[in-house]
PDB file of C-alpha atoms in Angstrom:
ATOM      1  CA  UNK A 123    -129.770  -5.827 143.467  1.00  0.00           C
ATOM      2  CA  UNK A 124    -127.062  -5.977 141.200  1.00  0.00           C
ATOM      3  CA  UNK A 125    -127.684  -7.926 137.688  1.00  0.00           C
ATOM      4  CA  UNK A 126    -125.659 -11.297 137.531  1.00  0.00           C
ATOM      5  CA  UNK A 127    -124.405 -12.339 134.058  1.00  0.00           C
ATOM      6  CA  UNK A 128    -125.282 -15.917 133.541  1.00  0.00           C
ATOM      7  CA  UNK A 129    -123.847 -17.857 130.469  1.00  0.00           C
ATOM      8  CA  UNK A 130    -125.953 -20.966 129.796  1.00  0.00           C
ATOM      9  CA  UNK A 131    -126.074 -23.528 127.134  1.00  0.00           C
ATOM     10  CA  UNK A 132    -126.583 -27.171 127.135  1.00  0.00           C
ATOM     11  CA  UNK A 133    -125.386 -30.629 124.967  1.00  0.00           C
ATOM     12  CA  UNK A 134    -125.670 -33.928 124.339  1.00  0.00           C
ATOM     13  CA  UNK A 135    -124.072 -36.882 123.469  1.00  0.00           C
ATOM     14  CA  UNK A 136    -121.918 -36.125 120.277  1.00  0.00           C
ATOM     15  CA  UNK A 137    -121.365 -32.725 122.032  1.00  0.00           C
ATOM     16  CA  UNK A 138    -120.453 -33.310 125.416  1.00  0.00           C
ATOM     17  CA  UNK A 139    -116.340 -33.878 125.150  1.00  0.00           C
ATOM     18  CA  UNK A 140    -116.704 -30.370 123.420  1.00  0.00           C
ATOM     19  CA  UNK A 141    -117.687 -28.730 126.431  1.00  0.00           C
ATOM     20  CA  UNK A 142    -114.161 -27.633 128.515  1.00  0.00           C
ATOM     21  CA  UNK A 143    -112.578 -26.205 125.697  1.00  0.00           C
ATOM     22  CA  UNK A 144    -115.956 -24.130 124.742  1.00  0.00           C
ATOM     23  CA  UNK A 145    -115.940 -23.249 128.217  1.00  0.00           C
ATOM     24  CA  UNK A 146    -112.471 -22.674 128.294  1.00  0.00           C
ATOM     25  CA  UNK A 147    -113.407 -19.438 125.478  1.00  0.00           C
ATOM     26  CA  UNK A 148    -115.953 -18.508 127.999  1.00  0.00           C
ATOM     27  CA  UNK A 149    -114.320 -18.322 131.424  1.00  0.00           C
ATOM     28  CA  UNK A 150    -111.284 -16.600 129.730  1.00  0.00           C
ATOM     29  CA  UNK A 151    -113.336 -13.633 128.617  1.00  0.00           C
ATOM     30  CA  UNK A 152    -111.913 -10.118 129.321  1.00  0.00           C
ATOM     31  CA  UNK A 153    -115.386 -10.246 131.446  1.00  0.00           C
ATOM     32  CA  UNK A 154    -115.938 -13.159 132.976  1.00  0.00           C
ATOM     33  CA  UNK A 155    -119.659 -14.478 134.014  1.00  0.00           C
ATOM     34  CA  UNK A 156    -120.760 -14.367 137.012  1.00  0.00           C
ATOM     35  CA  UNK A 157    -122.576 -18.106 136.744  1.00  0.00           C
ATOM     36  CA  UNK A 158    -122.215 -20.387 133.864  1.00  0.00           C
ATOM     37  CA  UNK A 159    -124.960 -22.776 133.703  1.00  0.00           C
ATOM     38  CA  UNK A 160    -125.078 -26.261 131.708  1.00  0.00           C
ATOM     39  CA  UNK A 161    -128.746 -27.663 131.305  1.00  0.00           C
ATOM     40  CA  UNK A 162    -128.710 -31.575 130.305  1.00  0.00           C
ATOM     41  CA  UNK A 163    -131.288 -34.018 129.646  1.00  0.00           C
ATOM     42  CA  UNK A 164    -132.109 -35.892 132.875  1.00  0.00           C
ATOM     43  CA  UNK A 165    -130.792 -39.267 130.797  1.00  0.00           C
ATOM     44  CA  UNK A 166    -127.222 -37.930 129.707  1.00  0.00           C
ATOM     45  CA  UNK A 167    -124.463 -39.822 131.153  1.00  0.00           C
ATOM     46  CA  UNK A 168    -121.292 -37.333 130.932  1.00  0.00           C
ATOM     47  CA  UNK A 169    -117.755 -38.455 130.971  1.00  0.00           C
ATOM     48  CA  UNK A 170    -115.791 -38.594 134.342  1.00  0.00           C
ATOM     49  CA  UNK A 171    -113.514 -36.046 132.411  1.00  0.00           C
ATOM     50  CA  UNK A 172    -116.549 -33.995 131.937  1.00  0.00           C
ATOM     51  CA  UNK A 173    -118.020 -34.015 135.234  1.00  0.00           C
ATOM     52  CA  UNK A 174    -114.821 -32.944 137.008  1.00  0.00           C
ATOM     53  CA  UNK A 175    -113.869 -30.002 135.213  1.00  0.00           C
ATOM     54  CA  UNK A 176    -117.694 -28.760 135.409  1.00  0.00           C
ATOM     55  CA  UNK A 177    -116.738 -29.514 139.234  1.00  0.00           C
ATOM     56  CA  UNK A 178    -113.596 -27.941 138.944  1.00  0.00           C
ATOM     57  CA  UNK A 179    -114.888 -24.518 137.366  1.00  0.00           C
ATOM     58  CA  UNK A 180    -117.944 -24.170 139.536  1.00  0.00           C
ATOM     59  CA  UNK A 181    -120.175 -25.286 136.385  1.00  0.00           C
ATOM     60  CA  UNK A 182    -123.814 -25.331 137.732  1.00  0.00           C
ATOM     61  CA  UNK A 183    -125.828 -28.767 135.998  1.00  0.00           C
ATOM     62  CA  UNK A 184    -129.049 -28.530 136.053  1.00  0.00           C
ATOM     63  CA  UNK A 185    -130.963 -31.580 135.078  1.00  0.00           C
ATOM     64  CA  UNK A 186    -134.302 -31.155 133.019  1.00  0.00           C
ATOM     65  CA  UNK A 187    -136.684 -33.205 130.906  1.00  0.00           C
ATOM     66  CA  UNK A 188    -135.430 -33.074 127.303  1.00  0.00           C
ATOM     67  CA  UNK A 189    -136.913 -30.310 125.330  1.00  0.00           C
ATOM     68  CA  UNK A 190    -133.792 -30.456 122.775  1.00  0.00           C
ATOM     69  CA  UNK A 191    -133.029 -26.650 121.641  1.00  0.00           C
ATOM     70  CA  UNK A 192    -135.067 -25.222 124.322  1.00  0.00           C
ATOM     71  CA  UNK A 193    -133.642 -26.778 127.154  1.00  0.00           C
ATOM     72  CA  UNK A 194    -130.837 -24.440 126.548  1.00  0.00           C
ATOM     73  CA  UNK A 195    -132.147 -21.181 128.034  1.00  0.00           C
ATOM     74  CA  UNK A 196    -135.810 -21.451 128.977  1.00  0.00           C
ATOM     75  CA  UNK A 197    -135.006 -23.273 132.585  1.00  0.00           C
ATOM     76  CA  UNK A 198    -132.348 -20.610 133.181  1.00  0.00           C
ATOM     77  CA  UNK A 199    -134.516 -17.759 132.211  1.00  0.00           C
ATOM     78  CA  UNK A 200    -137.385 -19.332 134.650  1.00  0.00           C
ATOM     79  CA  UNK A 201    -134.509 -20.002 137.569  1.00  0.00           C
ATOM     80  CA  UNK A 202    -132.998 -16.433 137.366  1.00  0.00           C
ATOM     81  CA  UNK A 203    -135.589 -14.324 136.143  1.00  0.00           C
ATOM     82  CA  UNK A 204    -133.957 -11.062 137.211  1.00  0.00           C
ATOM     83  CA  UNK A 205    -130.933 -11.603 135.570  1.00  0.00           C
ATOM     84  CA  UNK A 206    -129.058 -11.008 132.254  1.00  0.00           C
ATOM     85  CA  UNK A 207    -128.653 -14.868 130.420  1.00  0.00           C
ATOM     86  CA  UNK A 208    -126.659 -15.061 127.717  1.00  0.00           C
ATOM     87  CA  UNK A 209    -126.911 -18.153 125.446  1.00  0.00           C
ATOM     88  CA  UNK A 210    -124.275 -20.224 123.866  1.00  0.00           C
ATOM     89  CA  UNK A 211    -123.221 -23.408 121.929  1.00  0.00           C
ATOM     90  CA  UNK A 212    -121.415 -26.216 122.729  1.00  0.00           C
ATOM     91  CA  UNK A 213    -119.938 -26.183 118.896  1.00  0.00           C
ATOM     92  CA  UNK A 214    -117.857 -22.722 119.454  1.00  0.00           C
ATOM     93  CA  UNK A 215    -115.020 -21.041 120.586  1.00  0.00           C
ATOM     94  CA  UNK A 216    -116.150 -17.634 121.723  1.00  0.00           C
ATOM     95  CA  UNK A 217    -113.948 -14.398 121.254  1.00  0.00           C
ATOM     96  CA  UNK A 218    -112.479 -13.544 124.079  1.00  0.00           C
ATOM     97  CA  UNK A 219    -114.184 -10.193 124.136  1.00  0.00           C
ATOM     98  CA  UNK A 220    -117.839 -11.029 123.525  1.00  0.00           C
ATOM     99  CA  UNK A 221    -119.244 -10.955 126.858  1.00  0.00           C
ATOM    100  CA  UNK A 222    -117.840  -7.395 127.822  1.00  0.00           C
ATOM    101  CA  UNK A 223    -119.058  -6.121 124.390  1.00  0.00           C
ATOM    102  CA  UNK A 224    -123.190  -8.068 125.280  1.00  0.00           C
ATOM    103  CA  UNK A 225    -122.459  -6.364 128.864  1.00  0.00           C
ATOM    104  CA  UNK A 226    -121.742  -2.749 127.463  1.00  0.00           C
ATOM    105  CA  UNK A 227    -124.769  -2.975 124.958  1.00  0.00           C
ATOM    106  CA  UNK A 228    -127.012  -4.090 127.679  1.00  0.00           C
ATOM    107  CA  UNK A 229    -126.231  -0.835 129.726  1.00  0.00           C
ATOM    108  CA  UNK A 230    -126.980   1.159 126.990  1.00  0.00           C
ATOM    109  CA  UNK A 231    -130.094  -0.277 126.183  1.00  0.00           C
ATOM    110  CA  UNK A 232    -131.444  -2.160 128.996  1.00  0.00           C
ATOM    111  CA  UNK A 233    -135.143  -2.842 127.589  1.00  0.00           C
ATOM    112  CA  UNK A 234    -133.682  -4.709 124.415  1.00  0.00           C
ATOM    113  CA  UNK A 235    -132.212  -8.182 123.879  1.00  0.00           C
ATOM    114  CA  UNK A 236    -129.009  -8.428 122.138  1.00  0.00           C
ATOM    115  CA  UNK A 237    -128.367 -11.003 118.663  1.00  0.00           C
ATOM    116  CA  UNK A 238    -125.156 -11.890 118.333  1.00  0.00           C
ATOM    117  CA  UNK A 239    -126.020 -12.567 114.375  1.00  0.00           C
ATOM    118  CA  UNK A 240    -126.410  -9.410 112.124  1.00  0.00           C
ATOM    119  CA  UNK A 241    -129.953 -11.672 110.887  1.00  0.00           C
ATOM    120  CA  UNK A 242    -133.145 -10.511 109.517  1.00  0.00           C
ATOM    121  CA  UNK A 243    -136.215 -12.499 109.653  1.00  0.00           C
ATOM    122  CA  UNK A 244    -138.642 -10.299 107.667  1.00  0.00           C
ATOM    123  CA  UNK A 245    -136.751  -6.913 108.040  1.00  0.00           C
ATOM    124  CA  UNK A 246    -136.501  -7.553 111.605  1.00  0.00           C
ATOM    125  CA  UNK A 247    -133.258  -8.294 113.923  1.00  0.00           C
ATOM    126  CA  UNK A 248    -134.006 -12.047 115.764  1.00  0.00           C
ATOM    127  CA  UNK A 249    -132.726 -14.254 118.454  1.00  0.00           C
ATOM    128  CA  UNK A 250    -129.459 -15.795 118.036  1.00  0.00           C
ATOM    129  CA  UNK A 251    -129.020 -18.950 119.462  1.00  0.00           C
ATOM    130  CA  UNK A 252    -125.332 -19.130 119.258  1.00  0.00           C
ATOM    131  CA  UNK A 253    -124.966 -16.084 121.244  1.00  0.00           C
ATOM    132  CA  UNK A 254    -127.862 -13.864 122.459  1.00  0.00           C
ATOM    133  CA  UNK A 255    -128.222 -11.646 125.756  1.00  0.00           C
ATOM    134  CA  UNK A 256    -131.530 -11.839 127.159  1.00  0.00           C
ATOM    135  CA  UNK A 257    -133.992 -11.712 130.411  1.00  0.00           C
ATOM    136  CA  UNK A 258    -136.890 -13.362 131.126  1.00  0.00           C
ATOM    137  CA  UNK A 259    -138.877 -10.031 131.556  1.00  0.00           C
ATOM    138  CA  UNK A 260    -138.170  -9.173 127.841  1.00  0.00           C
ATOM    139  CA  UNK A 261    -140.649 -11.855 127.092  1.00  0.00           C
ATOM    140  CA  UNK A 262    -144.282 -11.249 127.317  1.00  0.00           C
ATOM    141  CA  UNK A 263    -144.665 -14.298 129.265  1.00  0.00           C
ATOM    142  CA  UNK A 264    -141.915 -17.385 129.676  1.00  0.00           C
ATOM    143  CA  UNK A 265    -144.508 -19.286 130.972  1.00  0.00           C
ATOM    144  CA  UNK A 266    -146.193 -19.712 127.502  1.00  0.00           C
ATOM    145  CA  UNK A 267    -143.030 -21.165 125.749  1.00  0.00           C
ATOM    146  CA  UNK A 268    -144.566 -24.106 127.386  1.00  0.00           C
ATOM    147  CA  UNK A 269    -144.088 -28.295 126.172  1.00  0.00           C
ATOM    148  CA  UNK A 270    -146.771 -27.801 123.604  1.00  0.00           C
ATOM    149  CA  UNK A 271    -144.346 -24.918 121.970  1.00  0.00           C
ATOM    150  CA  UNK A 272    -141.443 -26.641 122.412  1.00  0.00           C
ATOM    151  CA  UNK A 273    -142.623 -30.299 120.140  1.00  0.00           C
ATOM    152  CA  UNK A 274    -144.439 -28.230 117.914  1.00  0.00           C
ATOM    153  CA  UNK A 275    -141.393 -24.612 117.190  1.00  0.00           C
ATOM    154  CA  UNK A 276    -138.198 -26.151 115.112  1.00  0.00           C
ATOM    155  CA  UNK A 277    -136.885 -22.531 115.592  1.00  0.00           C
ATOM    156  CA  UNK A 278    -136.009 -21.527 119.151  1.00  0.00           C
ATOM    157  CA  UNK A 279    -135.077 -18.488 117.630  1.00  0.00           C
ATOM    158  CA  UNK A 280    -138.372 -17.718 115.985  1.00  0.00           C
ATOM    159  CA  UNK A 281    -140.145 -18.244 119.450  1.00  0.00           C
ATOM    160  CA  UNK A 282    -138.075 -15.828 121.695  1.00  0.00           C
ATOM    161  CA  UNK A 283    -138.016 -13.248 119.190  1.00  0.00           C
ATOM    162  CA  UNK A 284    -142.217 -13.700 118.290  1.00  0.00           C
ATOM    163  CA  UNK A 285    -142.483 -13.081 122.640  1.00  0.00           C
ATOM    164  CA  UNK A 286    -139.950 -10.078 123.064  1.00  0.00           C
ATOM    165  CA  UNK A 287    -141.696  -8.414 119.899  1.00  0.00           C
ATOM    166  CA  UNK A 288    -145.175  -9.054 121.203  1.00  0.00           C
ATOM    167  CA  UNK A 289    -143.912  -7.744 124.968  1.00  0.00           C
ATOM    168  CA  UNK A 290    -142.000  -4.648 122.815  1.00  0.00           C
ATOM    169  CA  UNK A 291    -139.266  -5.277 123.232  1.00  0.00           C
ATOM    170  CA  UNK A 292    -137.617  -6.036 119.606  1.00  0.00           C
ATOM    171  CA  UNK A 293    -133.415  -7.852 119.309  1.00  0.00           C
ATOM    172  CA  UNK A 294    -130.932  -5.404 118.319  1.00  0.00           C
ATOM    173  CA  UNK A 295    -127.415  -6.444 117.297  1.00  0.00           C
ATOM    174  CA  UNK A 296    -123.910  -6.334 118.112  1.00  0.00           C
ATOM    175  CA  UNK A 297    -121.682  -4.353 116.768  1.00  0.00           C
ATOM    176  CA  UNK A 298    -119.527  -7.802 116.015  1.00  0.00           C
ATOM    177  CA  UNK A 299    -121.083 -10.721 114.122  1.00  0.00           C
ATOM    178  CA  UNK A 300    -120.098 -13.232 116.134  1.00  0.00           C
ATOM    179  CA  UNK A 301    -121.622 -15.698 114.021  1.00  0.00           C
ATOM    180  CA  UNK A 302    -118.771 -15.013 111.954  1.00  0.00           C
ATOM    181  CA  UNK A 303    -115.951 -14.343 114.437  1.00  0.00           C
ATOM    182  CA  UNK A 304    -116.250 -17.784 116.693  1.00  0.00           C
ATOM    183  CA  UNK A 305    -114.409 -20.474 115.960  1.00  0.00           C
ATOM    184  CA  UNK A 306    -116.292 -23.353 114.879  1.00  0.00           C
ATOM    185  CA  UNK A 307    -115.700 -26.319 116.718  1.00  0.00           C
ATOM    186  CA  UNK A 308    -116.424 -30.009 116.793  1.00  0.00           C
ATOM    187  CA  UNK A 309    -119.682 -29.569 114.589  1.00  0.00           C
ATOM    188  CA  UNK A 310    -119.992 -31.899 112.164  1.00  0.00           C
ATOM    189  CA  UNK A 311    -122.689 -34.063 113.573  1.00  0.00           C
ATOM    190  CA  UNK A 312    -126.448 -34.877 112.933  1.00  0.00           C
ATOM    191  CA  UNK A 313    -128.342 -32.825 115.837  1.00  0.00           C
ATOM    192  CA  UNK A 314    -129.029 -29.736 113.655  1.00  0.00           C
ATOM    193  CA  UNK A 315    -129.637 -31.942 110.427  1.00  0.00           C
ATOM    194  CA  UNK A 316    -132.021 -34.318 111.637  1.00  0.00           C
ATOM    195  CA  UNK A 317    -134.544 -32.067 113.819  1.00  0.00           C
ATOM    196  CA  UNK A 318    -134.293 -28.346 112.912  1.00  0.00           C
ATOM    197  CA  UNK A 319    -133.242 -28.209 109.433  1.00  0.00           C
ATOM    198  CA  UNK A 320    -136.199 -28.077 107.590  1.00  0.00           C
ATOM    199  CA  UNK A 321    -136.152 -24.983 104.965  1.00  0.00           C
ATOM    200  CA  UNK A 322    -139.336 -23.714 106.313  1.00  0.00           C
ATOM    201  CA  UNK A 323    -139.259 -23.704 109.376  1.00  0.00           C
ATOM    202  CA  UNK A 324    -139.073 -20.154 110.650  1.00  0.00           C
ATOM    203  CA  UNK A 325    -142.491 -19.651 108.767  1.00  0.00           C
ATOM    204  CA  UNK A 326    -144.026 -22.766 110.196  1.00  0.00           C
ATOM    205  CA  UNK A 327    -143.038 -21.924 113.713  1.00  0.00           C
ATOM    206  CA  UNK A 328    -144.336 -18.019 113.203  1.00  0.00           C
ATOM    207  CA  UNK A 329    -147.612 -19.673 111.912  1.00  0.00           C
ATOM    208  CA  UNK A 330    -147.593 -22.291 114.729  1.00  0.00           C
ATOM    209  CA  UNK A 331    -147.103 -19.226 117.431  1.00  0.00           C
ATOM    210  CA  UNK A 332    -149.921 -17.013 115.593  1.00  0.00           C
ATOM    211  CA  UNK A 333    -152.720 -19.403 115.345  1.00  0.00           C
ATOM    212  CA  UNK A 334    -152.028 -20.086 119.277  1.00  0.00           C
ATOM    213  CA  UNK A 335    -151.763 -17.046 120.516  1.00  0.00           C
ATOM    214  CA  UNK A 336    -153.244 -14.735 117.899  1.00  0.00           C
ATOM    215  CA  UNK A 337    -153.078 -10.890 118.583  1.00  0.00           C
ATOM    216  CA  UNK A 338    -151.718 -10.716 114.888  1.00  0.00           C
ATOM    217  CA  UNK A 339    -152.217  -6.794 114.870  1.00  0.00           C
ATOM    218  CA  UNK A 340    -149.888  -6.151 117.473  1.00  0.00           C
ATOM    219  CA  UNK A 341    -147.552  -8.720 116.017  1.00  0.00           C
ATOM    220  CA  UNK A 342    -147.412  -7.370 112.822  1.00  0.00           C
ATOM    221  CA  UNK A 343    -146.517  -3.720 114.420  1.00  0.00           C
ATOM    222  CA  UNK A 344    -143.794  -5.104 116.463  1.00  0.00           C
ATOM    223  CA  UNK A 345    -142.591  -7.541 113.241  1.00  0.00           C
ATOM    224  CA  UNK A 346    -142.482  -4.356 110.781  1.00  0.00           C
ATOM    225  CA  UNK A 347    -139.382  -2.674 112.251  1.00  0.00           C
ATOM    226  CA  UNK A 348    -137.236  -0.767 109.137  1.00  0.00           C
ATOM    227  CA  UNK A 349    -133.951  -1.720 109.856  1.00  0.00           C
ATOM    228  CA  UNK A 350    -132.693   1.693 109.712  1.00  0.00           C
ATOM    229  CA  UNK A 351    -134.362   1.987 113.491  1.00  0.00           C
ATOM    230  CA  UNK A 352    -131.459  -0.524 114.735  1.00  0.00           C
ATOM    231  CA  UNK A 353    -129.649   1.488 117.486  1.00  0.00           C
ATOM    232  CA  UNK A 354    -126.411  -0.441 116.419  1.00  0.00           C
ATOM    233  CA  UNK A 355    -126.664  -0.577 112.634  1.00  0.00           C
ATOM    234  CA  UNK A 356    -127.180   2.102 110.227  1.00  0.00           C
ATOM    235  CA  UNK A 357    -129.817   1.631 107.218  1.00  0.00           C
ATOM    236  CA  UNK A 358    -126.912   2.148 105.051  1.00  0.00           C
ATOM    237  CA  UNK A 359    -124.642  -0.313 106.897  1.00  0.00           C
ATOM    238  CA  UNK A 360    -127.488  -2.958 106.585  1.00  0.00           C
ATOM    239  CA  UNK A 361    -128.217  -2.357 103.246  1.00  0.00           C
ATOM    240  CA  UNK A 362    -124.802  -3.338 101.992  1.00  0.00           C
ATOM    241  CA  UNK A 363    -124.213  -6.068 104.203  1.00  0.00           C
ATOM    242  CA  UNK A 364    -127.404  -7.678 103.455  1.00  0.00           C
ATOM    243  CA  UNK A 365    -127.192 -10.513 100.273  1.00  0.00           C
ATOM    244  CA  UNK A 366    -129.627 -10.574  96.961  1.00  0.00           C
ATOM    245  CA  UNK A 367    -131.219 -13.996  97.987  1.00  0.00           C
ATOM    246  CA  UNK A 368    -131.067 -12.515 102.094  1.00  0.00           C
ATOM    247  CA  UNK A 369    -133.535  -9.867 100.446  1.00  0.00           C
ATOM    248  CA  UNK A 370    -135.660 -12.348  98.582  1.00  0.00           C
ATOM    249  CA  UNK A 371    -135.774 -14.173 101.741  1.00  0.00           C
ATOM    250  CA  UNK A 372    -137.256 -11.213 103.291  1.00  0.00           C
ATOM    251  CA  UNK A 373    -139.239 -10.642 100.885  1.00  0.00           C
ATOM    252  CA  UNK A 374    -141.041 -14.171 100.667  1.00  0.00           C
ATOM    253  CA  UNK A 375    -141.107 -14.007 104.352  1.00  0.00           C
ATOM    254  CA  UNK A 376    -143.519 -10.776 104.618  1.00  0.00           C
ATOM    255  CA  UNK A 377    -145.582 -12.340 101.684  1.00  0.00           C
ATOM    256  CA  UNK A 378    -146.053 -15.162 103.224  1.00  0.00           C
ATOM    257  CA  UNK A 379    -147.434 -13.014 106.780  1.00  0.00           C
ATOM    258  CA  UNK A 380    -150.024 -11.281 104.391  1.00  0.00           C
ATOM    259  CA  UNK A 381    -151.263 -14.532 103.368  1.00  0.00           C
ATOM    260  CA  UNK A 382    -151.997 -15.888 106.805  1.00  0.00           C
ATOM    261  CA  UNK A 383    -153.284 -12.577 107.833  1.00  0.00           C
ATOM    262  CA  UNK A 384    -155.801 -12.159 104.639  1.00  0.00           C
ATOM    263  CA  UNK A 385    -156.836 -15.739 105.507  1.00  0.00           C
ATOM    264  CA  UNK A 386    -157.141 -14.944 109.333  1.00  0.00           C
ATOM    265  CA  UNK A 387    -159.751 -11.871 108.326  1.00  0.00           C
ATOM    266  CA  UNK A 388    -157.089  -9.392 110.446  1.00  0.00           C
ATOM    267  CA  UNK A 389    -155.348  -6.263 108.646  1.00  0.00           C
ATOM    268  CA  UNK A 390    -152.108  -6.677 107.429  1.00  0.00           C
ATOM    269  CA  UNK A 391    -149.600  -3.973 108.711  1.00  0.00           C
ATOM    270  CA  UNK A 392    -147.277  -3.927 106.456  1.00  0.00           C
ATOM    271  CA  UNK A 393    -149.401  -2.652 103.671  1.00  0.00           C
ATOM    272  CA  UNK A 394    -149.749   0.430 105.766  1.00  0.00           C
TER     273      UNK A 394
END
C-alpha cells in the first residue's frame, strides 16, 4: 500500500484565525498532501469562518484531550501509523516547495526522519516542530510518549528525537532551512512564552526521558552522531554554518550528559 502524506498541526485560541492562510501555503504546494489533519483541544470553539473553510478544503478535525505541543502529531502518528506525517505550525507560511523537497528526501532515505531546522542538540540533528517528516515506526514505541511524558517534556522536540535515536533511527536535515525560509506569521502571542520557554529545558526533558526509561548506553551511542555522518550536510558545511555560542551550547549540553551518566553509575560514550 502506497504511503499517504499527511500534514498535521493543531492551534488554539490566539492561533485559530491564522489557520486558512497557513493552510493556504500548504494546499498550494508544488506537492500537495494527500490528508491535512488539524488536532484541537476537545474545548476550542472555532470561528464559523474557520469551520467552513476546514469544511471547504476537506480539513480532517480531530478532537483530543489537551496535551498542548503534543497534541500536534502524536494522535496522527497513532491514527495513521503507516504513513509519512509531516508536522507544521499554525504561525507560518510554508514555501511552496517544502513538501516535494520532505517527499524526495524520504525516498532516499526511508528509515530516517527529516528536520526541517539545520539544529544540533549535542552534535546531533533533532526534531523540528515547525516542519518535520516522520512515521510512527521511526519511534521505538509511540505508545510511551504517554500523559505522564507529555505534563512532565517542555520540548516535544527533545522527546521524538530521544525515541527515533533509541529505535535507530537518528533526524537528518533538509537541504533548505526552512526555519529560515517560512514566513512568519501572526506570532506574537504568549503560548510559547508562558509554557515552553524555559532556557533549560531540552536538558530537563532529556533527564526526565532517561531516568524513566533508562537504557542510557544505547542512548548515548545513538546521541553521539559526528555531524559529518549527516547524509544531507557535509562536516565542512556544518562547521561553518554552526555559531560560537551554537558550539558552546553543544558543548554544555554533552557535559551536562556525563554528569547524569557518572551519577547514574553507567559509562559515558562520549569519552570513548
Amino acid at each position: 500500500m502506497k504511503e499517504k502524506i499527511i500534514v498535521s498541526l493543531t492551534t488554539w485560541e490566539k492561533r485559530m484565525s491564522n489557520i486558512p492562510e497557513v493552510l493556504d501555503s500548504i494546499l498550494s504546494q508544488t506537492v500537495p498532501p494527500d490528508l491535512v489533519v488539524l488536532n484541537i483541544s476537545n474545548a476550542l470553539l472555532l470561528p464559523v469562518e474557520v469551520e467552513e473553510y476546514l469544511v471547504q478544503h476537506n480539513v480532517e478535525v480531530n478532537r483530543v484531550k489537551d496535551t498542548k505541543v503534543f497534541k500536534k502529531l502524536i494522535p496522527t502518528l497513532k491514527r495513521y501509523p503507516q504513513d509519512c506525517v509531516i508536522s507544521i505550525d499554525d504561525d507560518w507560511i510554508y514555501p511552496r516547495e517544502m513538501i516535494q523537497e520532505f517527499v524526495s528526501l524520504h525516498k532516499q532515505f526511508p528509515n530516517n526522519p527529516i528536520s526541517g531546522k539545520k539544529e544540533l542538540c549535542g552534535g546531533i540533528p533533532v526534531h523540528c516542530g515547525c516542519a518535520s517528516l516522520t512515521k510512527a515506526s521511526f519511534y521505538s514505541n509511540i505508545d510511551l510518549v504517554d500523559e505522564e511524558v507529555m505534563a512532565n517534556c517542555k520540548s516535544d522536540d527533545i522527546v521524538y528525537s530521544y525515541f527515533a535515536a533509541q529505535s535507530g533511527h537518528p533526524y537528518i536535515w533538509t537541504v533548505n532551512n526552512y526555519y529560515t525560509n517560512m514566513i512568519a506569521y501572526n506570532s506574537n502571542d504568549s503560548y510559547t512564552t508562558q509554557d515552553y520557554s524555559e532556557k533549560n529545558s531540552d536538558i530537563k526533558t532529556l533527564e526526565y526521558l532517561v531516568n524513566r526509561f533508562g537504557n542510557l548506553k544505547n542512548i548515548y551511542e545513538c546521541f553521539n552522531i559526528d555531524p559529518c555522518l549527516s547524509p544531507i550536510m557535509s562536516h565542512e558545511t556544518i562547521s561553518s554554518s554552526l555559531s560560537l555560542n551554537f558550539i558552546i551550547v553543544g558543548i554544555v549540553f554533552k557535559l551536562y550528559l556525563l554528569t547524569i551518566s557518572k551519577s547514574s553509575g553507567i559509562t559515558n560514550m562520549f569519552s570513548s
